[in-house]
């Protein structure tokens, strides 16, 4: 390109000047991706470009603004989501940087629940990776429109069109490139904007603050025209005027193309694709333009729906400050001065000094201090209006997923769904004097992290902690020591098994006690079926006819059955998927009592589960990436781990193995893979489903052997 014909610019091509700021100029977005795709670096460059920070900190140096936890800086990964806010082209943008490792997927889950849009970041060499699929599914579940940023275009092996194709095939999405790269790998120097039909180049010394604009060179023009035609053909599906112009082969205006692309993006029927190299400050400003142009403002989204807590009647709130107050608490950080609770306000205005009702507890909470977050820094504010995200300091009894609302117009929004834990280990303090302190720390961490569980084993008295993987629990144990100065001793990781009833059966439970005076009398007949139930819980069915069990005792039978179900029987593992049908029973006019029927329910479940259980184990979806020469060894190793290899792909010079493997066989797999591939292999895994444990292994587990 002739540099003399170029124009150096600092404003974006679509800058907005002197526009009135309202909700239509507001964006709430998340940055999501597989680990190491460059999410945090992208966020760092956004903050630099928008003037929130004046120099960039690098993830590999442990100095990224958004990775402020000691564990994050030490490991070079994001562990908890962090929020910030920025200004771009007269728009205000709330940004949440989310983790990429599957062990911390709950952070992505709760962030996407409250966000309006997302930027999915992909490594240009690897394309769609295992966690890319997970976060994409989460965004689909919450109806979050998104755009794609193909990052690391300057890396050896970068393949823009291969990455776009992997988005189409692996994610079943409809990617629509609105840019094409100029050069790849070390020759990557800029992009062609297919909407404006201009070429933009990024001088290294400009650090993203300015760029060179020019006409598209003759040798690239025909290719650009072909891709522009494909883009407009898809955009035309979302605007009749554009469709007519496309059919008549007329040249549409930039505004018309933007409008149509925006409509398709918000409907989630297409996903715009841009590219760059965040580390080298290339392309991030145009990705920000795409956020403003294509991702929705709160007004673009439908009204929020919930239920009236007392009646379960449907309730609706428009996303408007004039509506009654409605907000969701989506993240809690436990602090000695009072919990820091992140909130998304959907309607109304949250003002400091006012009272709000917690829809879960029915109790009032007083709003003390309100702040806007910038990573771990806080700016005091007086209110948070509809469409905005902020944080409250000092709420007493509000946890992740709770709805806070106007006392006179109550509403409960749908809660956030978190995955089951798959691994556990024992934990105890090194010094017995720290026992109370450890209990307090564990309580704080459970408030912060809904996928971290802790309970005391009734038989052994041990404290058992459970989480999403080895790294998850390792980070928690390290934080207990480093942040709370409490030394602990851990046991070996164990599988979080579950159990189900092996076969259907009917049992009669008789709880009869006579010891002089008034006795205890309850007889019930219950039919148990191992069937899929909502959330895997116990489903209770009342089939009593003729009053053989009085109505007031039936809820007590259910209570006893649920206590037996929750107790785990002889093995202690949680039960799942049981339907209990109360079919018959007997009572005594004098001796029957609520307690007797609770005990009968408990006894019925114990009888049904004796010698009638099947253990279930977590099966993980595993993706291993290795150079060709190590493929055979890796596949053989996965097979030896009871793995089921179902796909082997090629991406560049790497082979990608996808398999289903029991988590019991995957402990310490990272060190095994490093040794088998000379440190050149990598893997990711996530929970796929629970399956029956083979009999020979189940016997070992029940004897206290393998993973039990």
XYZ file of C-alpha atoms in Angstrom:
708
model
C 0.000 0.000 0.000
C 1.210 3.494 -0.741
C 1.639 5.126 2.670
C 1.343 8.576 1.086
C -2.228 7.750 0.100
C -3.057 6.701 3.657
C -4.794 8.761 6.266
C -3.740 8.370 9.913
C -6.772 8.402 12.198
C -7.511 8.181 15.898
C -11.318 8.310 15.804
C -13.171 5.136 14.868
C -14.807 5.105 11.410
C -18.216 5.159 13.073
C -17.678 7.705 15.850
C -20.755 9.249 17.450
C -20.521 12.913 18.440
C -22.782 14.894 20.775
C -25.349 12.131 21.123
C -27.729 12.225 24.059
C -26.814 9.436 26.486
C -29.626 7.076 27.507
C -30.114 3.326 27.820
C -29.819 3.018 24.032
C -26.177 4.130 24.464
C -25.477 1.442 27.049
C -23.953 -2.044 26.636
C -23.503 -4.846 29.188
C -21.065 -7.377 27.742
C -18.935 -10.315 28.783
C -15.625 -11.486 27.327
C -15.698 -15.294 27.098
C -13.466 -17.999 25.612
C -11.373 -21.123 26.120
C -8.371 -20.727 28.433
C -5.406 -18.946 26.771
C -7.454 -17.576 23.846
C -6.638 -14.079 25.111
C -9.766 -12.825 26.928
C -7.954 -10.912 29.647
C -5.499 -9.397 27.157
C -8.468 -8.245 25.039
C -10.023 -6.629 28.129
C -6.696 -4.991 29.023
C -6.471 -3.451 25.536
C -10.078 -2.217 25.798
C -9.261 -0.439 29.061
C -6.134 1.092 27.497
C -7.949 2.262 24.358
C -10.820 3.758 26.337
C -8.483 5.582 28.744
C -9.392 3.583 31.879
C -5.715 2.624 32.279
C -2.659 4.433 30.912
C -0.369 1.477 30.388
C -1.132 -2.171 29.765
C -0.225 -4.986 32.147
C 0.410 -8.409 30.632
C -1.102 -11.698 31.801
C 2.237 -13.511 31.386
C 3.916 -10.975 33.680
C 1.174 -11.330 36.316
C 0.228 -7.677 35.941
C -3.138 -7.704 34.131
C -5.618 -5.251 35.656
C -8.516 -7.709 35.733
C -6.502 -10.638 37.192
C -5.905 -9.148 40.642
C -6.132 -12.250 42.856
C -2.764 -13.611 43.998
C -3.664 -17.053 42.590
C -4.536 -15.500 39.194
C -1.246 -13.621 38.961
C 0.753 -16.660 40.046
C -0.893 -19.019 37.543
C -1.484 -16.579 34.672
C -5.175 -17.536 34.372
C -8.486 -15.918 35.280
C -10.148 -17.614 38.264
C -13.027 -15.283 39.105
C -14.950 -12.922 36.869
C -14.088 -9.255 37.276
C -16.185 -6.228 36.305
C -15.224 -2.858 34.930
C -16.757 -0.052 32.890
C -15.501 1.979 29.934
C -16.589 4.691 27.487
C -16.377 4.282 23.703
C -17.894 6.490 21.000
C -20.249 8.140 23.504
C -21.446 4.722 24.692
C -20.996 3.396 28.226
C -19.951 -0.261 28.342
C -20.019 -2.535 31.401
C -17.535 -5.366 30.858
C -17.147 -8.657 32.725
C -13.973 -10.654 32.048
C -14.746 -14.329 32.692
C -12.510 -17.386 33.323
C -11.694 -19.833 30.519
C -10.906 -22.916 32.611
C -13.797 -25.355 32.979
C -13.230 -25.680 36.750
C -14.427 -22.072 37.101
C -17.349 -22.308 34.674
C -19.765 -21.090 37.373
C -18.243 -17.624 36.969
C -19.246 -17.672 33.290
C -22.699 -19.055 34.140
C -23.621 -16.290 36.548
C -22.135 -13.559 34.370
C -24.030 -14.616 31.235
C -27.249 -14.795 33.280
C -27.207 -11.006 33.712
C -25.417 -9.778 30.569
C -27.040 -8.486 27.370
C -24.287 -9.480 24.945
C -20.887 -11.169 24.753
C -17.655 -11.193 22.782
C -16.463 -14.749 22.122
C -12.682 -14.769 21.695
C -11.010 -17.526 19.652
C -7.356 -18.379 19.126
C -6.752 -18.081 15.356
C -4.510 -21.176 15.469
C -6.836 -23.446 17.454
C -10.275 -22.157 16.424
C -13.079 -23.593 18.552
C -11.716 -25.416 21.616
C -13.411 -27.459 24.336
C -14.336 -24.604 26.667
C -15.374 -22.480 23.665
C -18.202 -25.000 23.182
C -19.162 -24.843 26.865
C -19.410 -21.046 27.063
C -21.226 -20.931 23.713
C -23.877 -23.336 25.039
C -24.200 -21.232 28.197
C -24.757 -18.103 26.078
C -27.387 -19.976 24.046
C -29.154 -21.058 27.233
C -29.480 -17.471 28.471
C -30.269 -16.028 25.026
C -27.162 -13.813 24.884
C -26.362 -12.333 21.430
C -22.643 -12.319 20.661
C -19.936 -11.428 18.201
C -16.688 -13.307 17.524
C -13.153 -11.935 17.764
C -10.548 -14.164 16.087
C -7.467 -13.300 18.156
C -3.732 -14.025 17.715
C -3.803 -13.542 13.941
C -0.038 -12.945 14.068
C 0.782 -16.399 15.493
C 2.438 -19.118 13.419
C -0.361 -21.340 12.123
C -3.067 -18.650 12.343
C -5.986 -19.527 10.069
C -8.853 -17.020 9.949
C -11.078 -18.969 7.575
C -10.354 -22.253 9.387
C -11.447 -20.612 12.644
C -14.614 -19.256 11.033
C -15.383 -22.717 9.680
C -14.866 -24.303 13.123
C -17.390 -21.824 14.578
C -19.870 -22.934 11.934
C -19.303 -26.695 12.320
C -18.416 -27.136 16.000
C -20.837 -24.589 17.460
C -23.644 -25.017 14.923
C -23.556 -21.227 14.577
C -23.824 -18.844 11.639
C -20.661 -16.731 11.599
C -20.726 -13.723 9.258
C -17.305 -12.129 8.670
C -17.615 -8.337 8.522
C -13.830 -8.078 8.159
C -11.217 -10.080 6.318
C -7.568 -10.083 7.388
C -4.764 -8.483 5.425
C -1.962 -11.021 5.814
C -1.655 -13.812 8.381
C 0.975 -14.983 10.855
C 3.993 -12.611 10.883
C 2.578 -10.810 7.835
C -0.682 -9.843 9.550
C -0.866 -6.081 9.297
C -4.502 -5.051 9.076
C -8.087 -5.737 8.058
C -10.528 -4.893 5.279
C -13.858 -3.592 6.573
C -16.530 -5.179 4.368
C -19.181 -2.674 5.463
C -17.259 0.496 4.543
C -14.982 -1.217 1.976
C -11.847 0.379 3.399
C -8.515 -1.080 4.459
C -7.119 -0.360 7.911
C -3.550 -1.016 8.979
C -2.065 -0.923 12.470
C 1.411 0.572 12.868
C 3.270 -1.210 15.709
C 4.389 2.067 17.276
C 0.797 3.389 17.517
C -0.179 0.782 20.181
C -3.734 0.780 18.846
C -4.209 4.515 19.464
C -4.244 5.295 15.725
C -4.484 3.433 12.426
C -3.955 3.973 8.719
C -7.016 4.118 6.472
C -6.753 3.609 2.700
C -8.596 2.294 -0.316
C -8.460 -1.461 -0.854
C -5.495 -2.433 -3.099
C -6.422 -3.790 -6.536
C -5.022 -7.266 -5.771
C -7.377 -7.652 -2.752
C -10.446 -5.870 -4.139
C -12.128 -8.786 -5.951
C -11.835 -11.073 -2.917
C -13.253 -8.326 -0.684
C -16.210 -7.796 -3.042
C -17.071 -11.507 -2.982
C -17.051 -11.633 0.825
C -19.040 -8.397 1.039
C -21.696 -9.885 -1.245
C -22.003 -12.962 1.013
C -22.283 -10.683 4.074
C -25.031 -8.542 2.497
C -26.904 -11.614 1.276
C -27.212 -12.831 4.887
C -27.931 -9.344 6.284
C -30.719 -8.897 3.712
C -32.724 -11.635 5.494
C -33.298 -9.159 8.318
C -34.331 -6.037 6.384
C -36.805 -5.882 3.481
C -35.324 -2.677 2.014
C -31.868 -4.232 1.932
C -33.304 -7.402 0.407
C -34.886 -5.406 -2.441
C -31.640 -3.548 -3.085
C -29.665 -6.804 -3.052
C -32.020 -8.417 -5.592
C -31.844 -5.319 -7.792
C -28.041 -5.206 -7.346
C -28.153 -1.663 -5.966
C -25.471 -0.382 -3.587
C -26.923 -0.021 -0.045
C -25.884 2.647 2.445
C -23.579 1.859 5.340
C -26.412 2.646 7.800
C -28.791 0.165 6.145
C -26.222 -2.652 6.241
C -25.426 -1.913 9.906
C -29.125 -1.901 10.797
C -29.730 -5.289 9.148
C -26.625 -6.911 10.678
C -27.624 -5.587 14.099
C -31.146 -7.034 13.749
C -29.786 -10.479 12.819
C -27.276 -10.418 15.702
C -29.854 -9.462 18.335
C -32.189 -12.208 17.068
C -29.226 -14.619 17.502
C -29.652 -15.808 13.905
C -26.143 -14.712 12.899
C -22.870 -13.760 14.576
C -20.557 -11.018 13.210
C -16.863 -11.957 13.049
C -13.888 -9.578 13.390
C -10.199 -10.323 13.888
C -6.919 -8.977 15.227
C -4.054 -9.494 17.649
C -4.879 -8.078 21.073
C -1.317 -8.497 22.361
C -0.007 -6.331 19.495
C -2.862 -3.781 19.822
C -4.263 -4.754 16.409
C -7.995 -4.748 15.685
C -9.357 -4.241 19.214
C -10.760 -0.770 18.429
C -12.806 -2.232 15.558
C -14.044 -4.985 17.836
C -15.244 -2.225 20.198
C -16.995 -0.564 17.249
C -18.736 -3.889 16.587
C -19.865 -4.071 20.248
C -21.531 -0.661 19.860
C -22.914 -1.406 16.382
C -24.279 -4.940 16.835
C -24.722 -5.986 20.476
C -28.002 -5.004 22.146
C -28.732 -2.189 24.545
C -31.197 -3.038 27.371
C -34.082 -1.571 25.314
C -33.454 -4.113 22.539
C -34.272 -7.051 24.791
C -37.681 -8.327 25.907
C -39.165 -7.502 29.308
C -37.946 -9.698 32.166
C -40.295 -12.338 33.512
C -40.652 -13.876 36.939
C -43.261 -14.955 39.462
C -44.994 -13.288 42.383
C -43.311 -15.097 45.332
C -46.468 -15.711 47.371
C -48.813 -16.813 44.580
C -46.514 -18.069 41.788
C -48.448 -15.828 39.375
C -46.449 -14.634 36.366
C -44.955 -11.137 36.672
C -43.369 -8.955 33.965
C -41.076 -5.933 34.247
C -40.206 -3.597 31.404
C -36.540 -2.590 31.336
C -37.349 0.931 32.422
C -36.355 3.157 35.357
C -40.040 4.114 35.783
C -41.056 0.504 36.567
C -41.025 -0.998 40.120
C -37.538 -2.005 41.272
C -36.254 -5.445 40.221
C -32.637 -6.611 40.322
C -30.602 -9.813 40.615
C -27.617 -10.488 42.855
C -25.250 -12.502 40.671
C -21.984 -12.599 42.601
C -20.914 -12.299 46.234
C -17.483 -11.578 47.691
C -17.402 -12.202 51.442
C -15.543 -9.450 53.302
C -15.044 -8.668 56.980
C -16.688 -5.249 56.561
C -19.785 -6.752 54.890
C -20.383 -8.758 51.737
C -19.739 -7.100 48.369
C -22.698 -8.118 46.192
C -22.678 -7.551 42.422
C -26.138 -6.699 41.072
C -27.848 -6.194 37.722
C -30.774 -3.766 37.863
C -33.484 -4.722 35.347
C -36.126 -2.129 36.248
C -36.543 0.835 38.562
C -33.727 2.660 40.349
C -31.657 1.253 43.228
C -30.730 4.139 45.554
C -28.505 4.078 48.609
C -30.262 4.370 51.930
C -33.437 2.634 50.721
C -34.964 -0.718 51.666
C -35.545 -3.626 49.274
C -37.161 -7.034 49.715
C -35.335 -10.311 49.123
C -37.869 -12.424 47.196
C -36.326 -15.690 48.492
C -36.489 -14.862 52.214
C -39.338 -12.338 52.175
C -37.183 -10.112 54.407
C -36.041 -6.540 53.892
C -32.438 -5.547 53.225
C -31.122 -2.005 53.657
C -28.985 -0.594 50.841
C -25.939 1.033 52.410
C -23.085 1.842 50.044
C -23.308 1.521 46.259
C -20.178 1.279 44.114
C -19.120 0.863 40.506
C -16.357 -1.722 40.101
C -13.111 -1.428 38.174
C -11.442 -4.811 38.845
C -10.684 -4.559 42.601
C -11.142 -0.758 42.766
C -14.443 0.864 43.747
C -16.017 4.201 42.911
C -18.840 5.324 45.209
C -22.133 6.133 43.465
C -25.594 7.222 44.648
C -27.788 4.993 42.472
C -27.851 2.181 39.917
C -30.508 2.650 37.254
C -32.388 0.121 35.110
C -30.052 -1.510 32.605
C -26.914 -0.964 34.672
C -24.563 -3.167 36.713
C -22.976 -2.202 40.036
C -22.324 -3.534 43.527
C -23.774 -3.146 47.018
C -21.686 -3.295 50.194
C -23.135 -4.723 53.399
C -26.127 -6.901 52.464
C -26.750 -9.370 55.299
C -28.576 -12.341 53.815
C -28.471 -12.050 50.021
C -26.724 -14.708 47.954
C -25.993 -15.488 44.308
C -29.222 -15.799 42.313
C -31.435 -13.888 44.761
C -33.915 -11.325 43.443
C -34.218 -7.993 45.265
C -37.367 -6.014 44.547
C -39.908 -3.410 45.588
C -41.733 -4.641 48.704
C -45.113 -3.554 47.297
C -44.490 -5.099 43.865
C -42.586 -8.342 44.586
C -41.120 -10.500 41.826
C -38.775 -13.512 41.847
C -36.653 -14.026 38.724
C -35.491 -17.432 37.519
C -32.482 -18.571 39.515
C -29.062 -19.340 38.090
C -28.450 -23.054 37.479
C -25.037 -24.367 38.525
C -23.485 -27.742 37.600
C -22.927 -30.580 40.066
C -19.584 -31.077 41.763
C -17.514 -34.010 40.470
C -14.613 -34.311 42.900
C -14.123 -34.127 46.659
C -11.396 -34.371 49.304
C -11.099 -34.303 53.079
C -9.838 -31.127 54.756
C -8.787 -30.388 58.313
C -6.801 -27.652 60.045
C -3.172 -28.348 60.969
C -3.816 -26.825 64.398
C -6.951 -27.780 66.300
C -7.143 -24.148 67.493
C -7.908 -23.137 63.883
C -11.015 -25.348 63.631
C -13.498 -22.514 64.211
C -11.548 -20.190 61.931
C -11.547 -22.801 59.142
C -15.287 -23.270 59.528
C -15.812 -19.511 59.141
C -13.516 -19.336 56.072
C -15.290 -22.293 54.412
C -18.643 -20.576 55.020
C -17.392 -17.412 53.288
C -16.063 -19.359 50.317
C -19.349 -21.235 49.875
C -21.175 -17.888 49.799
C -18.786 -16.678 47.102
C -18.719 -19.844 44.966
C -21.955 -21.813 44.418
C -20.003 -24.756 42.916
C -17.919 -25.191 46.071
C -19.605 -27.408 48.675
C -18.552 -28.546 52.135
C -20.154 -30.916 54.607
C -19.156 -33.069 57.544
C -19.249 -36.848 57.023
C -21.565 -38.140 59.765
C -19.747 -41.480 60.038
C -16.130 -40.239 60.178
C -16.562 -36.649 61.375
C -14.307 -35.487 58.512
C -14.940 -32.226 56.695
C -15.389 -33.061 52.992
C -15.051 -30.296 50.383
C -16.316 -30.763 46.819
C -15.768 -28.854 43.592
C -15.553 -28.880 39.803
C -12.067 -30.381 39.426
C -8.589 -30.783 40.880
C -7.549 -27.227 39.990
C -10.713 -25.786 41.556
C -10.021 -27.462 44.919
C -6.284 -26.735 44.718
C -6.988 -23.009 44.269
C -9.456 -23.011 47.168
C -6.962 -24.740 49.500
C -4.229 -22.271 48.487
C -6.563 -19.320 49.099
C -7.449 -20.653 52.572
C -3.753 -20.453 53.427
C -2.628 -17.351 51.505
C -5.651 -15.086 52.088
C -6.852 -16.322 55.465
C -3.569 -17.588 57.011
C -5.111 -20.915 57.979
C -2.897 -23.978 57.407
C -4.763 -27.147 56.412
C -4.111 -30.807 55.644
C -5.928 -32.415 52.706
C -6.735 -35.992 51.793
C -6.441 -37.474 48.299
C -9.034 -36.296 45.747
C -12.024 -38.618 45.442
C -14.794 -38.993 42.912
C -18.169 -37.431 43.768
C -20.198 -40.586 43.114
C -23.993 -40.650 43.149
C -26.367 -43.586 43.439
C -29.746 -44.660 42.162
C -32.146 -47.461 43.020
C -31.350 -50.480 40.844
C -34.931 -51.677 40.422
C -38.494 -50.678 41.274
C -40.036 -52.188 44.377
C -42.839 -51.709 46.881
C -42.198 -51.861 50.613
C -44.244 -51.667 53.791
C -42.622 -49.714 56.600
C -43.948 -50.239 60.120
C -42.881 -47.822 62.846
C -44.578 -49.123 66.012
C -43.275 -48.400 69.506
C -45.104 -49.346 72.720
C -43.451 -48.598 76.075
C -46.275 -47.839 78.465
C -48.540 -44.840 78.058
C -48.937 -43.317 74.604
C -46.943 -45.155 71.913
C -45.890 -44.433 68.332
C -47.780 -45.967 65.435
C -47.392 -45.484 61.677
C -47.625 -47.995 58.826
C -47.122 -46.980 55.195
C -46.793 -48.737 51.850
C -44.595 -46.962 49.323
C -43.767 -47.864 45.728
C -40.294 -46.738 44.595
C -39.362 -46.252 40.929
C -35.919 -45.324 39.541
C -37.049 -42.755 36.946
C -35.700 -39.433 35.660
C -37.099 -36.625 37.823
C -36.787 -32.844 37.795
C -33.222 -31.913 38.787
C -32.681 -35.579 39.797
C -34.575 -34.921 43.034
C -37.037 -37.192 44.853
C -40.529 -36.927 43.351
C -43.301 -37.645 45.868
C -46.723 -38.854 44.683
C -49.725 -39.078 47.016
C -52.005 -41.945 45.913
C -53.854 -42.445 49.198
C -57.547 -43.185 48.813
C -60.131 -43.714 51.507
C -58.205 -41.999 54.288
C -55.939 -44.933 55.212
C -53.380 -42.236 56.081
C -54.963 -39.007 57.414
C -54.241 -35.897 55.308
C -52.278 -34.161 58.047
C -49.726 -37.007 58.156
C -49.023 -37.236 54.406
C -46.594 -34.249 54.325
C -44.764 -35.927 57.234
C -44.378 -39.133 55.233
C -42.888 -37.033 52.426
C -40.555 -35.324 54.914
C -39.287 -38.697 56.154
C -38.776 -39.989 52.606
C -36.815 -36.845 51.680
C -34.645 -37.175 54.783
C -33.863 -40.777 53.836
C -33.161 -39.742 50.236
C -30.837 -36.937 51.380
C -29.039 -39.147 53.908
C -27.364 -41.311 51.281
C -28.234 -44.647 52.892
C -25.421 -47.053 53.763
C -22.886 -45.587 51.291
C -23.471 -41.886 52.027
C -23.423 -40.961 48.319
C -26.287 -38.693 47.168
C -29.308 -40.422 45.654
C -30.808 -39.221 42.354
C -33.924 -39.908 40.275
C -36.391 -41.564 42.619
C -40.169 -41.443 42.469
C -41.859 -42.457 45.728
C -45.598 -43.174 45.544
C -47.504 -43.480 48.833
C -50.159 -46.122 48.063
C -51.546 -47.278 51.411
C -51.094 -47.153 55.167
C -52.579 -47.536 58.633
C -52.879 -45.260 61.629
C -53.982 -45.438 65.263
C -56.460 -42.959 66.765
C -54.313 -42.474 69.886
C -50.745 -43.555 69.110
C -50.228 -42.107 65.630
C -48.250 -38.844 65.474
C -46.392 -36.651 63.022
C -43.066 -37.975 64.316
C -44.180 -41.575 63.795
C -44.984 -40.961 60.121
C -41.695 -39.087 59.591
C -39.859 -42.114 60.989
C -41.936 -44.470 58.822
C -40.993 -42.492 55.704
C -37.341 -42.646 56.690
C -37.598 -46.397 57.306
C -39.376 -47.014 53.979
C -36.547 -45.386 52.047
C -33.928 -47.354 53.973
C -35.718 -50.613 53.230
C -36.013 -49.741 49.527
C -32.305 -48.985 49.202
C -30.923 -52.025 51.049
C -29.035 -54.178 48.500
C -30.799 -52.232 45.761
C -28.395 -49.515 44.640
C -26.324 -48.829 41.541
C -23.377 -46.427 41.826
C -23.098 -43.620 39.264
C -19.818 -41.939 38.272
C -19.103 -38.644 36.464
C -18.116 -39.172 32.830
C -16.010 -36.333 31.455
C -15.900 -35.026 27.905
C -12.153 -34.808 27.258
C -10.379 -32.982 24.428
C -6.635 -33.611 24.024
C -4.446 -31.655 21.571
C -1.104 -33.235 20.622
C 1.417 -33.222 17.778
C 0.912 -36.038 15.248
C 3.836 -38.142 16.498
C 2.252 -38.597 19.957
C -1.266 -39.462 18.738
C -1.024 -43.253 19.057
C 0.322 -43.130 22.605
C -2.319 -40.662 23.758
C -5.206 -42.669 22.250
C -3.855 -45.892 23.764
C -3.539 -44.230 27.169
C -7.125 -42.917 27.038
C -8.385 -46.402 26.111
C -6.519 -47.854 29.104
C -8.373 -45.353 31.314
C -11.772 -46.831 30.333
C -11.987 -44.044 27.752
C -14.253 -44.065 24.732
C -12.448 -42.232 21.910
C -15.094 -41.009 19.461
C -13.366 -38.431 17.249
C -9.887 -37.483 16.021
C -9.510 -34.189 14.108
C -6.658 -32.228 12.566
C -6.144 -28.525 13.256
C -2.970 -27.222 11.629
C -0.138 -29.525 12.679
C -2.022 -30.687 15.780
C -4.287 -33.689 16.252
C -7.365 -33.246 18.436
C -8.663 -36.325 20.264
C -12.181 -36.193 21.731
C -13.186 -38.892 24.188
C -15.481 -39.735 27.097
C -13.543 -40.861 30.181
C -14.601 -41.504 33.817
C -13.152 -38.814 36.073
C -11.890 -41.553 38.410
C -9.309 -42.383 35.717
C -8.268 -38.765 35.053
C -6.620 -37.772 38.335
C -3.131 -36.321 37.737
C -3.636 -36.677 33.971
C -1.883 -33.369 33.267
C 1.496 -34.651 34.505
C 0.995 -37.958 32.669
C 0.214 -36.111 29.406
C 3.217 -33.821 29.823
C 5.504 -36.827 30.223
C 3.999 -38.681 27.250
C 4.230 -35.680 24.863
C 7.454 -33.993 26.007
C 5.352 -31.160 27.399
C 3.700 -30.436 24.026
C 0.220 -31.818 24.751
C -2.696 -30.003 26.345
C -6.173 -31.059 27.401
C -9.492 -29.769 28.696
C -12.439 -31.632 30.162
C -15.941 -30.985 31.443
C -18.759 -33.047 32.910
C -20.741 -34.888 30.229
C -23.087 -37.130 32.229
C -23.321 -39.675 35.048
C -23.208 -43.393 34.149
C -23.460 -46.686 36.029
C -20.169 -47.824 37.534
C -19.061 -51.310 36.319
C -19.716 -53.936 39.010
C -16.068 -54.830 39.683
C -15.146 -51.157 40.228
C -18.296 -50.488 42.267
C -17.244 -53.279 44.643
C -13.838 -51.598 45.111
C -15.463 -48.215 45.760
C -17.885 -49.628 48.328
C -14.995 -51.336 50.109
C -13.297 -47.936 50.343
C -10.847 -48.518 47.502
C -10.654 -46.779 44.136
C -11.775 -43.158 44.295
C -14.363 -43.856 46.981
